[in-house]
Amino acid sequence: MANLSNISSVEKRTAFVVIFSAVTMVAEIVFGLSTNSMALLADGIHMGCHVLAIGLSWMTYILVRRLELKPNNPYNKDKILSLSAFTSGILLLIFSIYIIVEAVEKVFAPQGEINAFDAMIVAIIGLVVNGICALVLKEHHHDHHENHEHDNDLNRKSAFLHVLSDALTSIGAIFGLIFAMIWNITWVDTAVAFVLSFMIIRWAKDLLTKTAKILVEKE
């Protein structure tokens, strides 16, 4: 069962990730609108989806911490955390399906000329932001790697997977742009998108399986 001090610690780190991502999201949307950059605007909206998912993890930590402070608390905090992680797993599946749909559309309805400069800036910004967020969440895991209870915190893992999946899509976009600009090979971005989407589906399936077992087990 998760330790209250661990919950408080990971709550602060998750809060940083949510706030940092939200600020980046607002900046991308504002600059996207002011510069008419559809790439920045689209990435800002896309990042907003992950802010909502990770925000769910943050709110869950706050709820669990407050419930734990109440005397005679009848709620099972591990199941509350697992329910949040289960919901995030579903959101990961939706995110991966969205990537597949976008990739298929590019195959059957290729887009016109891409503003490679704007797209590369967006991809690099996304990679840096998600890289920092992933390190923040992963560092907490290493700080407590000897604590078996914390290793079972699937709510933290779900937040980390959302950040990691976003970072990987940025890496895929960068690879695709490099191949398109240097060798005029435009299908790499689509191929990487398919590979990443199936990888994310596998993560989501693993997360949903583990959380479902916790949710259905008897007290």
CSV table of C-alpha atoms in Angstrom, one decimal:
chain,number,residue,atom,x,y,z
A,1,MET,CA,0.0,0.0,0.0
A,2,ALA,CA,1.3,3.5,-1.0
A,3,ASN,CA,3.0,5.5,1.8
A,4,LEU,CA,1.5,8.9,2.6
A,5,SER,CA,4.9,10.7,2.5
A,6,ASN,CA,5.6,9.1,-0.9
A,7,ILE,CA,2.2,10.3,-2.2
A,8,SER,CA,2.9,13.8,-1.0
A,9,SER,CA,6.3,13.8,-2.7
A,10,VAL,CA,5.1,12.4,-6.1
A,11,GLU,CA,2.1,14.8,-5.9
A,12,LYS,CA,4.5,17.8,-5.9
A,13,ARG,CA,6.5,16.4,-8.9
A,14,THR,CA,3.3,15.6,-10.8
A,15,ALA,CA,2.1,19.1,-10.0
A,16,PHE,CA,5.3,20.5,-11.6
A,17,VAL,CA,4.8,18.4,-14.7
A,18,VAL,CA,1.2,19.6,-15.1
A,19,ILE,CA,2.0,23.3,-14.5
A,20,PHE,CA,5.1,23.2,-16.7
A,21,SER,CA,3.2,21.5,-19.5
A,22,ALA,CA,0.2,23.8,-19.2
A,23,VAL,CA,2.4,26.9,-19.5
A,24,THR,CA,4.0,25.5,-22.6
A,25,MET,CA,0.6,24.6,-24.0
A,26,VAL,CA,-0.7,28.2,-23.5
A,27,ALA,CA,2.6,29.6,-25.0
A,28,GLU,CA,2.3,27.4,-28.1
A,29,ILE,CA,-1.4,28.3,-28.6
A,30,VAL,CA,-0.7,32.0,-28.2
A,31,PHE,CA,2.3,32.1,-30.5
A,32,GLY,CA,0.6,29.8,-32.9
A,33,LEU,CA,-2.4,32.2,-33.2
A,34,SER,CA,-0.1,35.3,-33.3
A,35,THR,CA,2.2,33.9,-36.0
A,36,ASN,CA,-0.4,31.9,-37.9
A,37,SER,CA,1.6,28.7,-37.3
A,38,MET,CA,-0.8,25.8,-37.5
A,39,ALA,CA,2.0,23.5,-36.3
A,40,LEU,CA,2.4,25.4,-33.0
A,41,LEU,CA,-1.3,25.7,-32.6
A,42,ALA,CA,-2.0,22.0,-33.2
A,43,ASP,CA,0.8,20.9,-30.9
A,44,GLY,CA,-0.5,23.2,-28.2
A,45,ILE,CA,-3.9,21.7,-28.4
A,46,HIS,CA,-2.4,18.2,-28.5
A,47,MET,CA,-0.3,18.9,-25.4
A,48,GLY,CA,-3.6,20.0,-23.7
A,49,CYS,CA,-4.8,16.4,-23.9
A,50,HIS,CA,-1.8,15.2,-22.0
A,51,VAL,CA,-2.2,18.0,-19.5
A,52,LEU,CA,-5.7,16.8,-18.8
A,53,ALA,CA,-4.5,13.2,-18.4
A,54,ILE,CA,-1.6,14.0,-16.1
A,55,GLY,CA,-3.8,16.5,-14.3
A,56,LEU,CA,-6.1,13.6,-13.4
A,57,SER,CA,-3.2,11.8,-11.7
A,58,TRP,CA,-2.3,15.0,-9.8
A,59,MET,CA,-5.9,15.5,-8.6
A,60,THR,CA,-6.0,11.9,-7.5
A,61,TYR,CA,-2.9,12.3,-5.3
A,62,ILE,CA,-4.5,15.4,-3.7
A,63,LEU,CA,-7.8,13.4,-3.1
A,64,VAL,CA,-5.9,10.5,-1.6
A,65,ARG,CA,-3.8,12.6,0.6
A,66,ARG,CA,-6.8,14.5,2.0
A,67,LEU,CA,-8.7,11.3,2.6
A,68,GLU,CA,-5.8,9.8,4.5
A,69,LEU,CA,-5.8,12.7,6.9
A,70,LYS,CA,-9.4,12.0,7.9
A,71,PRO,CA,-10.0,9.7,10.9
A,72,ASN,CA,-11.6,6.3,10.2
A,73,ASN,CA,-11.1,6.7,6.5
A,74,PRO,CA,-13.1,3.9,4.8
A,75,TYR,CA,-11.6,4.3,1.3
A,76,ASN,CA,-8.9,2.2,-0.2
A,77,LYS,CA,-6.3,4.6,-1.5
A,78,ASP,CA,-4.6,2.0,-3.7
A,79,LYS,CA,-7.8,1.4,-5.5
A,80,ILE,CA,-8.4,5.1,-6.0
A,81,LEU,CA,-4.9,5.5,-7.5
A,82,SER,CA,-5.5,2.4,-9.6
A,83,LEU,CA,-8.8,3.8,-10.9
A,84,SER,CA,-7.0,7.0,-12.0
A,85,ALA,CA,-4.3,4.9,-13.7
A,86,PHE,CA,-7.0,2.8,-15.4
A,87,THR,CA,-8.6,5.9,-16.8
A,88,SER,CA,-5.2,7.1,-18.0
A,89,GLY,CA,-4.6,3.8,-19.7
A,90,ILE,CA,-7.9,4.3,-21.7
A,91,LEU,CA,-6.7,7.8,-22.6
A,92,LEU,CA,-3.4,6.3,-23.8
A,93,LEU,CA,-5.3,4.0,-26.1
A,94,ILE,CA,-7.3,6.9,-27.5
A,95,PHE,CA,-4.1,8.8,-28.0
A,96,SER,CA,-2.5,5.9,-29.9
A,97,ILE,CA,-5.6,5.4,-32.1
A,98,TYR,CA,-5.5,9.1,-32.9
A,99,ILE,CA,-1.9,8.7,-34.1
A,100,ILE,CA,-2.9,5.7,-36.3
A,101,VAL,CA,-5.8,7.7,-37.8
A,102,GLU,CA,-3.5,10.7,-38.5
A,103,ALA,CA,-0.9,8.3,-40.1
A,104,VAL,CA,-3.5,6.7,-42.3
A,105,GLU,CA,-4.8,10.1,-43.5
A,106,LYS,CA,-1.3,11.0,-44.5
A,107,VAL,CA,-1.0,7.8,-46.6
A,108,PHE,CA,-4.3,8.2,-48.4
A,109,ALA,CA,-4.4,12.0,-48.5
A,110,PRO,CA,-0.9,13.4,-48.5
A,111,GLN,CA,-0.6,16.9,-47.3
A,112,GLY,CA,0.9,19.7,-49.3
A,113,GLU,CA,4.2,21.4,-48.7
A,114,ILE,CA,5.2,21.3,-45.0
A,115,ASN,CA,6.8,24.3,-43.2
A,116,ALA,CA,9.7,22.3,-42.0
A,117,PHE,CA,11.2,25.1,-39.9
A,118,ASP,CA,8.0,25.6,-37.8
A,119,ALA,CA,7.5,21.9,-37.6
A,120,MET,CA,11.0,21.3,-36.4
A,121,ILE,CA,10.8,24.0,-33.7
A,122,VAL,CA,7.5,22.5,-32.5
A,123,ALA,CA,9.1,19.0,-32.3
A,124,ILE,CA,12.1,20.2,-30.5
A,125,ILE,CA,10.1,22.2,-28.0
A,126,GLY,CA,7.9,19.1,-27.4
A,127,LEU,CA,10.9,16.9,-26.9
A,128,VAL,CA,12.6,19.3,-24.4
A,129,VAL,CA,9.4,19.9,-22.4
A,130,ASN,CA,8.5,16.2,-22.2
A,131,GLY,CA,12.1,15.2,-21.6
A,132,ILE,CA,12.3,17.5,-18.5
A,133,CYS,CA,8.9,16.2,-17.3
A,134,ALA,CA,9.9,12.6,-17.8
A,135,LEU,CA,13.1,13.2,-15.8
A,136,VAL,CA,11.1,14.7,-12.9
A,137,LEU,CA,8.8,11.8,-12.7
A,138,LYS,CA,11.5,9.2,-13.3
A,139,GLU,CA,13.8,10.8,-10.7
A,140,HIS,CA,11.2,10.2,-8.0
A,141,HIS,CA,11.1,6.6,-9.0
A,142,HIS,CA,14.8,6.2,-8.6
A,143,ASP,CA,14.9,8.1,-5.3
A,144,HIS,CA,12.5,5.5,-3.9
A,145,HIS,CA,13.6,2.4,-5.9
A,146,GLU,CA,14.2,0.5,-2.6
A,147,ASN,CA,10.6,1.2,-1.6
A,148,HIS,CA,8.6,-1.7,-3.0
A,149,GLU,CA,5.3,0.0,-2.2
A,150,HIS,CA,6.2,3.0,-4.3
A,151,ASP,CA,7.2,0.8,-7.2
A,152,ASN,CA,3.5,-0.3,-7.3
A,153,ASP,CA,2.2,3.2,-7.8
A,154,LEU,CA,0.5,2.7,-11.2
A,155,ASN,CA,-0.9,6.3,-11.0
A,156,ARG,CA,2.6,7.7,-11.2
A,157,LYS,CA,3.5,5.2,-14.0
A,158,SER,CA,0.5,6.3,-16.0
A,159,ALA,CA,1.6,9.9,-15.8
A,160,PHE,CA,5.1,8.9,-16.8
A,161,LEU,CA,3.8,6.9,-19.8
A,162,HIS,CA,1.8,9.9,-21.1
A,163,VAL,CA,4.9,12.1,-20.9
A,164,LEU,CA,7.0,9.4,-22.5
A,165,SER,CA,4.6,8.8,-25.3
A,166,ASP,CA,4.5,12.5,-26.1
A,167,ALA,CA,8.3,12.7,-26.1
A,168,LEU,CA,8.5,9.7,-28.5
A,169,THR,CA,6.1,11.3,-30.9
A,170,SER,CA,8.3,14.4,-31.0
A,171,ILE,CA,11.3,12.2,-31.7
A,172,GLY,CA,9.4,10.5,-34.5
A,173,ALA,CA,8.5,13.9,-36.0
A,174,ILE,CA,12.1,15.0,-35.9
A,175,PHE,CA,13.3,11.9,-37.6
A,176,GLY,CA,10.6,12.3,-40.2
A,177,LEU,CA,11.5,15.9,-40.9
A,178,ILE,CA,15.2,15.1,-41.2
A,179,PHE,CA,14.6,12.4,-43.8
A,180,ALA,CA,12.1,14.7,-45.7
A,181,MET,CA,14.4,17.7,-45.8
A,182,ILE,CA,17.7,15.9,-46.6
A,183,TRP,CA,16.7,12.9,-48.7
A,184,ASN,CA,13.1,13.9,-49.7
A,185,ILE,CA,11.8,10.7,-48.1
A,186,THR,CA,8.4,11.6,-46.8
A,187,TRP,CA,7.1,8.1,-45.6
A,188,VAL,CA,9.5,7.8,-42.6
A,189,ASP,CA,7.2,10.0,-40.4
A,190,THR,CA,4.2,7.8,-41.1
A,191,ALA,CA,6.2,4.6,-40.5
A,192,VAL,CA,7.5,5.8,-37.2
A,193,ALA,CA,4.0,6.9,-36.2
A,194,PHE,CA,2.7,3.4,-36.8
A,195,VAL,CA,5.5,1.8,-34.7
A,196,LEU,CA,5.1,4.3,-31.9
A,197,SER,CA,1.3,3.9,-31.8
A,198,PHE,CA,1.5,0.1,-31.4
A,199,MET,CA,4.2,0.5,-28.7
A,200,ILE,CA,1.9,2.9,-26.8
A,201,ILE,CA,-1.0,0.4,-27.2
A,202,ARG,CA,1.2,-2.3,-25.6
A,203,TRP,CA,2.0,0.1,-22.7
A,204,ALA,CA,-1.7,0.9,-22.3
A,205,LYS,CA,-2.7,-2.8,-22.4
A,206,ASP,CA,-0.2,-3.6,-19.7
A,207,LEU,CA,-1.4,-0.7,-17.5
A,208,LEU,CA,-5.0,-1.6,-17.9
A,209,THR,CA,-4.4,-5.2,-17.1
A,210,LYS,CA,-2.5,-4.4,-13.9
A,211,THR,CA,-5.0,-1.8,-12.7
A,212,ALA,CA,-8.0,-4.0,-13.5
A,213,LYS,CA,-6.6,-6.8,-11.3
A,214,ILE,CA,-6.3,-4.4,-8.4
A,215,LEU,CA,-9.7,-2.9,-9.0
A,216,VAL,CA,-11.5,-6.3,-9.0
A,217,GLU,CA,-9.7,-8.0,-6.2
A,218,LYS,CA,-11.5,-8.3,-2.9
A,219,GLU,CA,-10.7,-6.2,0.2
